[in-house]
Short mmCIF file of C-alpha atoms in Angstrom, two decimals:
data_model
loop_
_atom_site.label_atom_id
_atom_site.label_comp_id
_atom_site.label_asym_id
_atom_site.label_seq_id
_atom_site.Cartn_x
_atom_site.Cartn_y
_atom_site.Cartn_z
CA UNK A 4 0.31 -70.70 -30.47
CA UNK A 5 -0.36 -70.11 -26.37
CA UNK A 6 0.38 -73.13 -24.37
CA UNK A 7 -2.07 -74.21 -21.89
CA UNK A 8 -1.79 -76.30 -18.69
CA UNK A 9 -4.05 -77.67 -15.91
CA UNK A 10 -4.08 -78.43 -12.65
CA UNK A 11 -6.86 -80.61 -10.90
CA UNK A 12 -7.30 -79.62 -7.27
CA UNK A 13 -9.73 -82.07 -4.92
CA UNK A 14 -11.48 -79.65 -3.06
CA UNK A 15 -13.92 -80.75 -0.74
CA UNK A 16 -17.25 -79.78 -2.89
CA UNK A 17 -15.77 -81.94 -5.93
CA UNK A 18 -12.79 -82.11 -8.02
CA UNK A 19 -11.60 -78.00 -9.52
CA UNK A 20 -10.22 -78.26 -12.87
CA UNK A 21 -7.75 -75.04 -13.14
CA UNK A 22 -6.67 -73.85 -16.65
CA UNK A 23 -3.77 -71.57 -17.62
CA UNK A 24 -1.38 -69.82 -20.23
CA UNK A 25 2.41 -68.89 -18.82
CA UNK A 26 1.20 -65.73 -17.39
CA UNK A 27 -2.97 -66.14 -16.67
CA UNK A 28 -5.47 -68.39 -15.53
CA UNK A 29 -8.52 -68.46 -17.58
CA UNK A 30 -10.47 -70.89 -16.03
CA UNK A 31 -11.30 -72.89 -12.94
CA UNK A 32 -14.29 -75.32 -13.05
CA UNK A 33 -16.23 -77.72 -11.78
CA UNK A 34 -17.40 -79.12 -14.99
CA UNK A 35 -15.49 -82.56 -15.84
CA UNK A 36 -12.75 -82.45 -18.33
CA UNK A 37 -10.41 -84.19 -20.13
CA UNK A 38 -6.68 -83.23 -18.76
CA UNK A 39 -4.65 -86.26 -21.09
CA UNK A 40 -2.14 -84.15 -22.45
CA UNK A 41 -2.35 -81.35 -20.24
CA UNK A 42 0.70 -81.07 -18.25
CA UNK A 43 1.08 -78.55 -14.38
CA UNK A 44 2.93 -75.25 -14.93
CA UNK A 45 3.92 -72.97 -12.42
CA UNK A 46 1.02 -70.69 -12.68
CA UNK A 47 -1.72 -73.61 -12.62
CA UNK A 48 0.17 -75.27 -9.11
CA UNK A 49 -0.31 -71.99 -7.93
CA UNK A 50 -3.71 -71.13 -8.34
CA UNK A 51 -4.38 -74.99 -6.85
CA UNK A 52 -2.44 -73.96 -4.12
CA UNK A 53 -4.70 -70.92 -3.51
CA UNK A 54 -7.69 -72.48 -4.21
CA UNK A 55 -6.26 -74.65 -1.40
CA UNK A 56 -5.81 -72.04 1.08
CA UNK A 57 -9.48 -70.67 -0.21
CA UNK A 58 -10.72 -73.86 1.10
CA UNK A 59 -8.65 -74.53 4.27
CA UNK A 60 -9.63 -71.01 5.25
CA UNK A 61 -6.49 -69.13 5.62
CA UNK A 62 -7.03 -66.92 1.86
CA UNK A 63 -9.77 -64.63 1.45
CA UNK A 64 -8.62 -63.04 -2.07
CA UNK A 65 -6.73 -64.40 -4.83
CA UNK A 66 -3.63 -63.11 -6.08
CA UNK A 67 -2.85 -65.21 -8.96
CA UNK A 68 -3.49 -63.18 -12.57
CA UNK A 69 -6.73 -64.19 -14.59
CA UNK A 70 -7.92 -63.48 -18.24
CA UNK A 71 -10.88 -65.06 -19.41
CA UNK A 72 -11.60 -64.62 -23.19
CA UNK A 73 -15.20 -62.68 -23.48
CA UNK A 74 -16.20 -58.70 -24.11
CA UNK A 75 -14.95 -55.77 -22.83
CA UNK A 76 -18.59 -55.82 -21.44
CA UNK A 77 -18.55 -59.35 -20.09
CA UNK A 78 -14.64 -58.63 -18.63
CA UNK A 79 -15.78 -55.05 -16.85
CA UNK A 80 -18.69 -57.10 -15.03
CA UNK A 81 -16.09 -60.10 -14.34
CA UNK A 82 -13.65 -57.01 -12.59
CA UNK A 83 -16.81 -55.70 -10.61
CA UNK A 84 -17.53 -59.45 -9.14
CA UNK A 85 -13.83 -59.42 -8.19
CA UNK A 86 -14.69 -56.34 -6.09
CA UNK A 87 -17.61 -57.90 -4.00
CA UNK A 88 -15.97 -58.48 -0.55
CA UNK A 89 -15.25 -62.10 0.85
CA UNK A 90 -18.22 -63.30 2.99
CA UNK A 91 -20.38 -60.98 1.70
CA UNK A 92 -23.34 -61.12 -0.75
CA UNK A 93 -25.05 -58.54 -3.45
CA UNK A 94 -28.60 -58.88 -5.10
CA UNK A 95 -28.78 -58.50 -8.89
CA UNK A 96 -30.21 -55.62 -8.74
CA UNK A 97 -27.74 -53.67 -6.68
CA UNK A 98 -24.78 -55.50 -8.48
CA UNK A 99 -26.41 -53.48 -11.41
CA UNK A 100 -27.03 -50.56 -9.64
CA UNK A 101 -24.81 -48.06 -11.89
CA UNK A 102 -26.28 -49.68 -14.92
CA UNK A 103 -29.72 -50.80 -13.88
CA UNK A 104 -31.35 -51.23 -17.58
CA UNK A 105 -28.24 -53.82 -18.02
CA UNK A 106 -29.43 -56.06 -15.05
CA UNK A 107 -30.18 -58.84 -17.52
CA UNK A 108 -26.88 -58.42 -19.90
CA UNK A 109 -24.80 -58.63 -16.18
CA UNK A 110 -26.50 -61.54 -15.07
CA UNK A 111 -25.85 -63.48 -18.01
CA UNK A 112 -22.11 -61.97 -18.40
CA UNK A 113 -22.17 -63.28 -14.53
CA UNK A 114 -22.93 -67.15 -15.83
CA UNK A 115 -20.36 -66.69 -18.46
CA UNK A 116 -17.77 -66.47 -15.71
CA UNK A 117 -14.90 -69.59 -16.52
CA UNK A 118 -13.35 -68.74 -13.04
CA UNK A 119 -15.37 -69.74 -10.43
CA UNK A 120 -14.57 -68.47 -6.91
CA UNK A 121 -11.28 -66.74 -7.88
CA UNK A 122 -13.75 -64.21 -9.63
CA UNK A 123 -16.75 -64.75 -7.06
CA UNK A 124 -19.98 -65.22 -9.23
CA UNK A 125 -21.04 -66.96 -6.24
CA UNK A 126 -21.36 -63.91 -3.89
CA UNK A 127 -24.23 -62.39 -6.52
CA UNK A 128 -28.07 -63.73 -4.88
CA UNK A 129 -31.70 -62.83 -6.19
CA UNK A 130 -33.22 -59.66 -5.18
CA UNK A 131 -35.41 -61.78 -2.85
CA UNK A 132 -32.27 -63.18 -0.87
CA UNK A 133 -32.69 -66.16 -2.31
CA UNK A 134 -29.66 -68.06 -4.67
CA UNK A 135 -30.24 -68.37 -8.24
CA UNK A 136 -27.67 -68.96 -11.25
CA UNK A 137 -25.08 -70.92 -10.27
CA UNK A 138 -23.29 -73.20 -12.94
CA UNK A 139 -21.55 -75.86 -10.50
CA UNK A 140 -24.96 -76.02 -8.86
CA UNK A 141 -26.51 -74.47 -6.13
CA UNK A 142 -25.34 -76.55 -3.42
CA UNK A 143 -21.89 -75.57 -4.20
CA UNK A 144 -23.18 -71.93 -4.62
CA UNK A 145 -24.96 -72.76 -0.37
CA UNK A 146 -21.83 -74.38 0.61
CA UNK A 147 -19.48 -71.47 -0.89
CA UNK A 148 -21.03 -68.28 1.14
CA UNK A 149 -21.84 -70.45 4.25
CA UNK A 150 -17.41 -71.80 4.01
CA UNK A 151 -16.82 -67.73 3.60
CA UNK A 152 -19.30 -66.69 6.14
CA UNK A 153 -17.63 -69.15 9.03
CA UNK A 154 -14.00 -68.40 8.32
CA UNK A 155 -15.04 -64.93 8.71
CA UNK A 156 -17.24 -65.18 11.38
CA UNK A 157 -20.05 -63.12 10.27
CA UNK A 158 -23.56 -63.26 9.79
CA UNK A 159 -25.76 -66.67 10.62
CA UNK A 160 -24.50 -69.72 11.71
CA UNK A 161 -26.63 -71.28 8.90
CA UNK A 162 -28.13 -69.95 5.83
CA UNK A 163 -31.38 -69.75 5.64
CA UNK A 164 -32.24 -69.85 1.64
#
């Protein structure tokens, strides 16, 4: 039996509930859950610390190991997100680009992602520029690329979606 531990991490857009084993995290969310019983390892406190320094601006890429149970399909998408540079955004359809009659199959591997920002689902927009499919809400989703895009320094001021 695999042990599991949490750590709950106020960030400013609502509380992030962060999931692990002793060696992975496989999942961060903003979803509410239960943590009676769950007890802070040393892998959880450091993905909270991260997510921490994600928020207070000083980390733009996280170190600490994930594994989220799904396919090999939905994991190779999950690795491609991973790739998407901080700040920056991707339509569907170019995120699909090598595979483009498995646009739909990505996108919905995309909303199966248990690791939100760590494995940035939130960096993937419509086709149109406009944001679509975001599980914690697409305020969060607004909130997330405008927090990348001023640490950064790039693009607009504001977002304009």
């Amino acid at each position: 039996m695999i042990n599991t531990y949490a750590s709950l991490y106020g960030s400013p857009i609502g509380p992030l509930h962060i999931f692990a084993t002793e060696t992975y995290v496989y999942k961060a969310s903003f979803a509410d859950h239960d943590l009676t019983g769950f007890t802070e390892n040393e892998l959880s406190a450091r993905a909270a610390s991260e997510f921490r320094a994600y928020f207070d601006g000083s980390l733009r890429s996280f170190t600490f190991p994930v594994d989220q149970p799904g396919t090999g399909f939905q994991k190779s998408v999950w690795n491609q997100l991973r790739e998407i540079p901080y700040a920056e955004t991707i339509s569907y359809a170019r995120f699909s680009a090598d595979r483009p009659l498995a646009i739909r199959a990505m996108a919905a591997a995309n909303g199966k992602n248990n690791v939100i920002i760590a494995v940035p689902c939130h960096r993937v927009i419509g086709s149109d520029g406009k944001l679509v499919g975001f599980a914690a809400g697409l305020w969060r989703k607004k909130w997330l690329l405008q927090h990348e895009r001023d640490v950064a320094g790039t693009g607009q001021s504001t977002l304009k979606f």
